[in-house]
XYZ file of C-alpha atoms in Angstrom:
524
model
C -24.235 -5.348 -25.151
C -24.607 -1.698 -24.232
C -23.099 -0.213 -21.072
C -25.012 2.791 -19.751
C -23.503 5.459 -17.502
C -26.179 7.663 -15.883
C -25.602 10.910 -14.021
C -25.413 10.439 -10.251
C -28.476 11.774 -8.438
C -27.209 11.654 -4.822
C -26.871 15.182 -3.360
C -23.320 16.480 -3.688
C -22.066 13.482 -5.658
C -19.696 14.663 -8.399
C -18.189 11.354 -9.488
C -19.030 9.521 -12.693
C -18.747 5.776 -13.210
C -16.781 5.908 -16.483
C -14.310 8.419 -17.922
C -13.473 8.952 -21.612
C -10.143 7.108 -21.396
C -11.940 3.995 -20.112
C -14.707 4.302 -22.730
C -12.115 3.607 -25.432
C -11.056 0.394 -23.653
C -14.656 -0.756 -23.178
C -15.287 -0.250 -26.890
C -12.248 -2.416 -27.669
C -13.836 -5.167 -25.562
C -16.793 -5.096 -27.945
C -19.253 -3.101 -25.822
C -21.140 -0.033 -26.939
C -21.178 2.761 -24.364
C -23.929 5.299 -23.713
C -23.444 8.230 -21.331
C -26.184 10.505 -20.029
C -25.674 14.094 -21.083
C -23.873 16.052 -18.384
C -22.945 12.954 -16.343
C -19.274 13.907 -16.238
C -19.569 17.694 -16.026
C -18.980 17.876 -12.264
C -15.801 15.801 -12.674
C -14.575 17.941 -15.608
C -15.374 15.348 -18.278
C -17.540 17.139 -20.885
C -19.856 15.370 -23.333
C -17.541 16.151 -26.242
C -14.755 14.142 -24.604
C -17.064 11.121 -24.356
C -18.106 11.513 -28.006
C -14.466 11.652 -29.086
C -13.812 8.425 -27.156
C -16.628 6.602 -28.982
C -19.557 6.940 -26.570
C -23.135 7.837 -27.451
C -24.631 10.769 -25.530
C -28.192 10.117 -24.332
C -30.234 13.195 -23.337
C -32.243 11.809 -20.413
C -31.948 9.145 -17.709
C -35.069 7.160 -18.686
C -33.785 6.485 -22.183
C -30.374 5.532 -20.899
C -31.602 3.091 -18.237
C -34.156 1.405 -20.482
C -31.757 1.093 -23.420
C -28.753 -0.315 -21.539
C -28.021 -3.978 -20.877
C -25.476 -3.075 -18.185
C -25.557 0.044 -15.997
C -22.376 1.354 -14.327
C -23.069 3.493 -11.245
C -21.242 4.930 -8.270
C -23.877 5.317 -5.557
C -26.648 2.769 -4.898
C -29.684 3.384 -7.124
C -32.755 5.174 -5.821
C -36.260 3.698 -5.954
C -36.959 5.704 -9.125
C -33.775 4.442 -10.769
C -34.615 0.832 -9.897
C -37.917 1.329 -11.686
C -36.039 2.519 -14.790
C -33.713 -0.509 -14.837
C -34.430 -2.869 -17.708
C -36.143 -6.121 -16.695
C -33.378 -8.721 -16.384
C -30.654 -6.086 -16.781
C -27.316 -5.895 -14.982
C -26.247 -3.273 -12.439
C -22.640 -2.691 -11.338
C -21.679 -0.289 -8.564
C -21.753 0.270 -4.823
C -24.836 -1.408 -3.340
C -24.005 -2.158 0.329
C -26.370 -5.153 0.571
C -26.100 -5.469 4.364
C -27.276 -1.879 4.883
C -29.894 -1.854 2.097
C -32.140 -4.943 2.392
C -35.129 -3.132 0.855
C -33.058 -2.112 -2.172
C -31.985 -5.743 -2.598
C -35.613 -6.871 -2.694
C -36.529 -4.175 -5.223
C -33.669 -5.196 -7.518
C -34.560 -8.873 -7.158
C -38.140 -8.064 -8.183
C -36.745 -6.652 -11.465
C -35.009 -10.037 -12.062
C -31.763 -8.096 -12.265
C -28.203 -9.321 -11.945
C -26.380 -7.076 -9.480
C -22.628 -6.936 -8.984
C -21.839 -4.980 -5.798
C -18.302 -3.662 -6.087
C -18.233 -3.257 -2.299
C -18.760 -7.027 -1.834
C -15.520 -7.931 -3.636
C -13.510 -10.549 -1.684
C -10.511 -8.308 -1.094
C -8.334 -11.125 0.287
C -7.983 -12.567 -3.230
C -4.808 -11.218 -4.840
C -6.297 -11.301 -8.354
C -9.223 -9.178 -7.150
C -7.049 -6.211 -6.190
C -7.297 -4.659 -9.649
C -11.082 -4.416 -9.139
C -10.911 -3.182 -5.527
C -12.792 0.104 -5.666
C -13.042 0.278 -1.871
C -9.270 0.577 -1.640
C -9.151 3.139 -4.453
C -11.758 5.360 -2.829
C -10.333 4.919 0.678
C -6.905 6.105 -0.466
C -8.413 9.236 -1.981
C -10.540 9.870 1.110
C -7.505 9.602 3.397
C -5.612 12.131 1.315
C -8.577 14.501 1.197
C -9.114 14.218 4.959
C -5.680 15.740 5.561
C -6.411 18.513 3.058
C -9.686 19.318 4.859
C -7.843 19.302 8.183
C -5.217 21.693 6.810
C -7.976 23.979 5.543
C -9.662 24.125 8.961
C -6.411 24.304 10.937
C -5.101 27.782 11.650
C -1.384 27.032 11.444
C 1.340 25.480 9.328
C 1.742 21.721 9.289
C 5.537 21.854 9.120
C 7.769 23.552 11.670
C 9.525 26.725 10.579
C 12.090 29.152 11.946
C 11.439 32.696 10.738
C 12.548 36.201 11.679
C 9.201 36.596 13.441
C 9.750 33.542 15.609
C 9.714 29.754 15.661
C 6.649 27.831 14.452
C 6.303 24.309 15.914
C 5.081 21.496 13.640
C 1.494 20.333 13.935
C 0.818 17.118 15.837
C -1.516 14.778 13.966
C -3.038 11.622 15.470
C -4.726 9.109 13.155
C -7.050 6.476 14.615
C -7.038 3.471 12.331
C -4.258 2.543 9.911
C -6.176 0.869 7.118
C -5.947 2.076 3.524
C -7.473 5.471 4.335
C -5.412 5.854 7.489
C -2.144 5.002 5.732
C -2.926 7.510 2.977
C -3.573 10.149 5.631
C -0.326 9.273 7.440
C 1.737 9.641 4.279
C 0.075 12.930 3.323
C 0.419 14.500 6.775
C 4.042 13.374 7.104
C 4.857 14.815 3.674
C 3.392 18.140 4.801
C 5.856 18.159 7.698
C 3.604 17.273 10.627
C 4.503 15.016 13.542
C 2.279 12.011 12.869
C 1.163 9.366 15.331
C -1.217 6.524 14.548
C -2.901 3.585 16.219
C -4.624 0.452 15.004
C -5.892 -2.722 16.640
C -3.934 -4.777 14.082
C -0.342 -5.113 15.252
C 0.966 -5.969 11.775
C 0.404 -2.411 10.485
C 2.986 -0.915 12.875
C 5.785 -1.339 10.320
C 3.640 0.245 7.608
C 3.000 3.283 9.810
C 6.721 3.691 10.490
C 7.632 3.290 6.818
C 5.387 6.259 5.970
C 7.040 8.510 8.520
C 4.613 8.036 11.405
C 4.979 6.800 14.973
C 2.871 3.809 16.006
C 1.155 4.291 19.369
C 0.462 0.957 20.990
C -2.393 0.277 23.392
C -1.163 -1.084 26.712
C -3.204 -4.275 26.326
C -2.291 -7.473 24.475
C -4.999 -8.524 22.009
C -4.930 -9.121 18.265
C -7.523 -7.142 16.270
C -7.237 -8.456 12.715
C -10.588 -9.184 11.080
C -11.585 -10.412 7.644
C -11.231 -8.534 4.373
C -8.712 -6.000 5.648
C -10.987 -4.685 8.430
C -10.561 -4.798 12.193
C -12.724 -6.875 14.507
C -14.664 -5.898 17.629
C -12.277 -5.866 20.580
C -12.849 -6.967 24.163
C -14.035 -4.584 26.876
C -10.633 -4.639 28.559
C -8.914 -3.598 25.358
C -11.475 -0.864 24.737
C -10.880 0.653 28.188
C -7.127 0.741 27.609
C -7.736 2.181 24.144
C -9.968 4.958 25.515
C -7.251 5.938 27.986
C -4.730 6.157 25.151
C -7.114 8.216 22.995
C -7.733 10.598 25.901
C -4.001 11.201 26.208
C -3.578 11.751 22.460
C -6.526 14.166 22.408
C -4.792 16.351 24.987
C -1.562 16.418 22.962
C -2.718 16.431 19.314
C -3.636 19.419 17.181
C -5.465 17.310 14.575
C -7.229 13.962 14.945
C -8.344 11.923 11.927
C -10.536 8.894 12.643
C -11.041 6.065 10.144
C -12.293 3.158 12.283
C -15.012 1.007 10.699
C -16.263 -2.540 11.261
C -18.271 -4.195 8.426
C -21.997 -4.376 9.065
C -21.844 -2.404 12.325
C -22.135 1.281 13.279
C -18.838 3.125 13.538
C -17.296 2.676 17.024
C -17.239 5.768 19.243
C -13.572 6.490 19.877
C -13.544 10.237 20.675
C -15.946 11.228 23.437
C -17.294 14.680 24.190
C -15.048 14.844 27.269
C -11.992 14.195 25.083
C -13.038 16.997 22.734
C -13.191 19.423 25.682
C -9.575 18.608 26.587
C -8.294 19.571 23.128
C -6.740 22.957 22.519
C -9.004 25.618 20.946
C -8.431 25.701 17.209
C -7.822 21.968 17.003
C -9.480 19.887 14.275
C -11.147 16.470 14.129
C -11.858 14.899 10.727
C -14.288 12.006 11.159
C -14.020 9.784 8.091
C -16.607 7.378 9.514
C -19.314 10.069 9.628
C -21.501 8.290 7.056
C -21.777 5.272 9.405
C -22.482 7.382 12.496
C -19.003 8.718 13.178
C -16.147 7.853 15.517
C -16.681 11.089 17.473
C -19.731 11.604 19.649
C -20.138 15.202 18.467
C -19.882 14.539 14.717
C -22.692 15.831 12.516
C -22.695 13.768 9.274
C -22.235 15.925 6.194
C -21.276 19.080 8.098
C -18.333 20.836 9.731
C -19.272 22.080 13.189
C -17.406 23.786 16.040
C -17.757 22.313 19.523
C -15.770 23.588 22.539
C -13.512 25.505 20.150
C -12.709 22.366 18.122
C -13.724 22.087 14.454
C -15.268 18.660 13.792
C -15.417 17.834 10.080
C -18.003 15.162 9.273
C -18.082 15.313 5.473
C -19.431 12.155 3.844
C -18.232 12.982 0.329
C -14.455 13.139 0.734
C -13.782 11.043 -2.377
C -16.269 13.112 -4.360
C -14.333 16.259 -3.450
C -11.581 14.943 -5.727
C -14.078 13.986 -8.406
C -11.754 13.787 -11.404
C -9.176 11.604 -9.659
C -11.691 9.348 -7.939
C -13.759 8.919 -11.130
C -10.637 7.890 -13.030
C -9.636 5.264 -10.474
C -13.177 3.949 -9.995
C -13.808 3.626 -13.721
C -10.521 1.733 -14.066
C -11.709 -0.723 -11.407
C -14.941 -1.248 -13.366
C -12.967 -1.653 -16.596
C -10.945 -4.465 -14.981
C -14.213 -6.067 -13.919
C -15.541 -5.781 -17.471
C -12.417 -7.568 -18.712
C -13.164 -10.445 -16.338
C -16.804 -10.592 -17.471
C -15.917 -10.431 -21.172
C -12.793 -12.537 -21.620
C -13.764 -13.340 -25.215
C -13.775 -9.588 -26.069
C -17.034 -10.035 -27.969
C -19.078 -7.459 -26.064
C -21.019 -10.063 -24.061
C -20.746 -10.083 -20.260
C -20.796 -13.559 -18.704
C -21.206 -13.892 -14.935
C -19.161 -16.980 -14.051
C -20.323 -18.124 -10.624
C -17.414 -20.594 -10.460
C -14.997 -17.676 -10.338
C -14.464 -16.778 -6.658
C -13.991 -13.074 -7.338
C -17.102 -12.802 -9.546
C -19.103 -14.984 -7.169
C -18.246 -12.681 -4.270
C -19.314 -9.608 -6.258
C -22.613 -11.094 -7.389
C -25.282 -10.337 -4.790
C -28.266 -10.991 -7.085
C -28.254 -13.381 -10.075
C -31.244 -13.248 -12.431
C -33.522 -12.111 -9.611
C -32.247 -14.619 -7.034
C -30.460 -13.131 -4.022
C -27.054 -14.816 -3.766
C -25.622 -12.647 -0.991
C -23.725 -13.355 1.186
C -21.274 -15.376 -0.852
C -19.512 -18.385 0.674
C -16.037 -17.569 1.979
C -13.235 -18.078 -0.564
C -11.574 -21.465 -0.431
C -8.282 -21.586 1.385
C -5.376 -22.450 -0.933
C -4.336 -26.084 -0.800
C -1.210 -26.638 1.260
C 1.249 -29.075 -0.277
C 2.198 -31.915 2.093
C 5.592 -31.338 3.572
C 8.240 -34.003 3.356
C 9.587 -35.185 6.682
C 12.862 -33.519 7.458
C 15.906 -35.725 7.192
C 17.401 -36.730 10.491
C 20.414 -34.599 11.370
C 23.561 -36.502 12.249
C 24.535 -36.084 15.876
C 26.855 -33.109 16.311
C 30.173 -33.522 18.078
C 30.000 -32.913 21.801
C 30.436 -29.222 22.637
C 30.015 -28.095 19.007
C 26.345 -28.368 18.038
C 24.596 -26.331 15.292
C 24.781 -22.626 16.107
C 27.160 -23.186 19.041
C 30.610 -21.520 19.161
C 33.728 -23.636 18.882
C 35.195 -24.877 22.113
C 38.473 -23.419 23.360
C 40.309 -26.663 22.544
C 39.005 -26.773 18.949
C 39.816 -23.101 18.436
C 43.387 -23.574 19.717
C 43.920 -26.569 17.425
C 42.606 -24.656 14.396
C 44.863 -21.680 15.028
C 47.815 -23.978 15.722
C 47.401 -25.825 12.417
C 47.074 -22.522 10.560
C 50.181 -21.083 12.183
C 52.143 -24.247 11.335
C 51.113 -24.014 7.680
C 52.193 -20.373 7.482
C 55.534 -21.280 9.121
C 56.178 -24.038 6.576
C 55.344 -21.666 3.719
C 57.732 -19.048 5.094
C 60.593 -21.518 5.607
C 60.464 -23.586 2.448
C 58.522 -21.638 -0.244
C 60.510 -19.723 -2.905
C 60.966 -16.004 -2.316
C 58.909 -15.077 -5.393
C 55.970 -17.214 -4.240
C 56.209 -15.749 -0.755
C 55.986 -12.192 -2.122
C 52.878 -12.971 -4.191
C 51.304 -14.912 -1.329
C 51.821 -11.951 1.029
C 50.144 -9.617 -1.485
C 47.202 -12.002 -1.817
C 46.671 -12.284 1.955
C 46.887 -8.516 2.455
C 44.501 -7.871 -0.440
C 41.945 -10.304 1.019
C 42.222 -8.690 4.455
C 41.927 -5.117 3.191
C 39.054 -6.020 0.837
C 37.154 -7.709 3.647
C 37.607 -4.832 6.080
C 36.825 -2.083 3.538
C 33.861 -3.568 1.638
C 32.731 -6.994 2.756
C 32.543 -6.107 6.444
C 30.294 -3.081 5.777
C 26.516 -3.623 6.168
C 24.902 -3.437 2.687
C 22.498 -0.575 3.446
C 22.326 0.865 -0.073
C 23.589 -2.189 -1.968
C 22.170 -5.617 -2.562
C 24.195 -8.450 -0.936
C 25.327 -9.536 -4.419
C 26.715 -6.061 -5.158
C 28.516 -6.054 -1.788
C 30.250 -9.367 -2.543
C 31.249 -8.365 -6.076
C 32.605 -5.032 -4.813
C 34.615 -6.884 -2.175
C 36.112 -9.196 -4.790
C 36.792 -6.227 -7.055
C 38.659 -4.433 -4.254
C 40.796 -7.509 -3.637
C 41.681 -7.687 -7.334
C 42.369 -3.951 -7.500
C 44.731 -3.946 -4.500
C 46.655 -6.981 -5.757
C 46.918 -5.583 -9.278
C 48.128 -2.188 -8.041
C 50.909 -3.843 -6.060
C 52.006 -5.790 -9.150
C 51.888 -2.746 -11.431
C 53.716 -0.411 -9.007
C 57.546 -0.233 -9.258
C 59.462 -2.282 -6.693
C 60.477 -0.710 -3.427
C 64.062 -1.947 -3.497
C 65.414 0.703 -5.895
C 66.692 0.507 -9.454
C 68.335 -2.881 -8.954
C 65.164 -4.648 -7.906
C 63.622 -7.048 -10.409
C 60.425 -6.003 -12.144
C 57.468 -8.397 -12.542
C 57.360 -10.409 -15.685
C 55.624 -8.899 -18.699
C 52.847 -11.526 -18.485
C 52.097 -10.684 -14.840
C 52.163 -6.970 -15.650
C 49.726 -7.455 -18.535
C 47.359 -9.539 -16.388
C 47.475 -6.914 -13.644
C 46.607 -4.082 -16.048
C 43.801 -6.168 -17.579
C 42.460 -6.981 -14.108
C 42.484 -3.305 -13.153
C 40.516 -2.393 -16.284
C 37.817 -5.018 -15.620
C 37.614 -4.052 -11.961
C 37.193 -0.375 -12.832
C 34.316 -1.211 -15.190
C 32.625 -3.331 -12.506
C 33.024 -0.804 -9.697
C 31.978 2.259 -11.712
C 29.034 0.281 -13.118
C 27.996 -0.618 -9.558
C 28.029 3.026 -8.502
C 26.017 3.991 -11.600
C 23.381 1.343 -10.856
C 23.229 2.439 -7.203
C 22.743 6.064 -8.243
C 19.866 5.117 -10.538
C 18.260 3.064 -7.770
C 18.467 5.992 -5.344
C 17.054 8.363 -7.953
C 13.869 6.271 -8.027
C 13.158 7.281 -4.420
C 13.791 10.986 -4.873
C 10.888 13.344 -5.513
């Protein structure tokens, strides 16, 4: 089967559905690949690069569409492009079936099979490799910060110079999904003070891990929705949220909004009154501009200035990093092609029993199959009844401290044992026993009792044991304190002590080397 890659016709769209590196992998799957001449020019992928990768260059769109069994696209096709699609052909790309019912009917009339990459059931772990929404959202979040920095008239990071002190920029990000988290990480890396909010409480730790501060709405309500999106919140929550946004608007230099709800217009989070309270020169980047915008004053596709605040409403943020976004998107489609062609014979098979493929398929041979049924919940294995716990002694149940009487008895028995050892054990045994006890105590206090912040618990325990061995061995190797007449340890004990020191040194130095390599992985 032939995969066709046409040039995108949407205004300002620079992405291409397949890059030369992915063409080579598609050819290995048995497909032939045809690319429209100039399709990758805007993303810096010339025709010669496609030819070198094994693709055929087709001069015009009509020949490409009519000669391809499968068409890879980025944007939804236009009416003219639907007319060029081969009868019974396959289309793969962004379709947005909920927002484009007329397009769905036109594609169904062509008896096409349509795989909408935006309809992928993202909650399936095996579908993540095909998740183009996540890939594009991450790029858009990064680019939103770059656009904000371009429109902002100051540094992001704080500086102290001979000319004076420059405070860091304050960035507030509304929505901590994939795009929001990418924006948080980028802004924090540039040195800004980053705050973020989301209706889903579980993302608070993710915000903090990226260097941001999570701003909580003073209202208890969970906002997790399906497929990684948020749900519509109650009126009480929305009032509390608006009050929080109004406060952040007065304090922030830059606001980046990312809030979207599937199948609904973007919620209005930043009102015109909030914009008026912002300092002149501030910036708002509305990433939801294509769905109407989260700011009341957003103009989709443009950057406008209102009340001294620059409001960026670009709808092509991912396309502004065309080479990177094309590479990631084409990799997502390559992973999809691998699922469709598991036999590697160049024939794509749409398996409707596969939950991931079923979710993607919105039209099958002219029949509209969207929306797909929700993925089946994984079967939960029946749990065995817990064994009955034996009744605990009175006053000493599980998790309870020992009673004063039990503690006194335990210490009394221990003291008696130590007294018997001191009175009746040989002097040589007593000396070695004293060294052992001291080594255990020192090893515990020095290593074992320290919280393993940079070590794994296993490394902490082995280092503790190594320190005990090292202290005991050093005492045995060292000359006696009693002067020249004191007896030296036996040659066997001396040899064992030296051997123990050597092994301990190898273990401890190896632990430090492993720790250093682990820390190096987190350095830039």
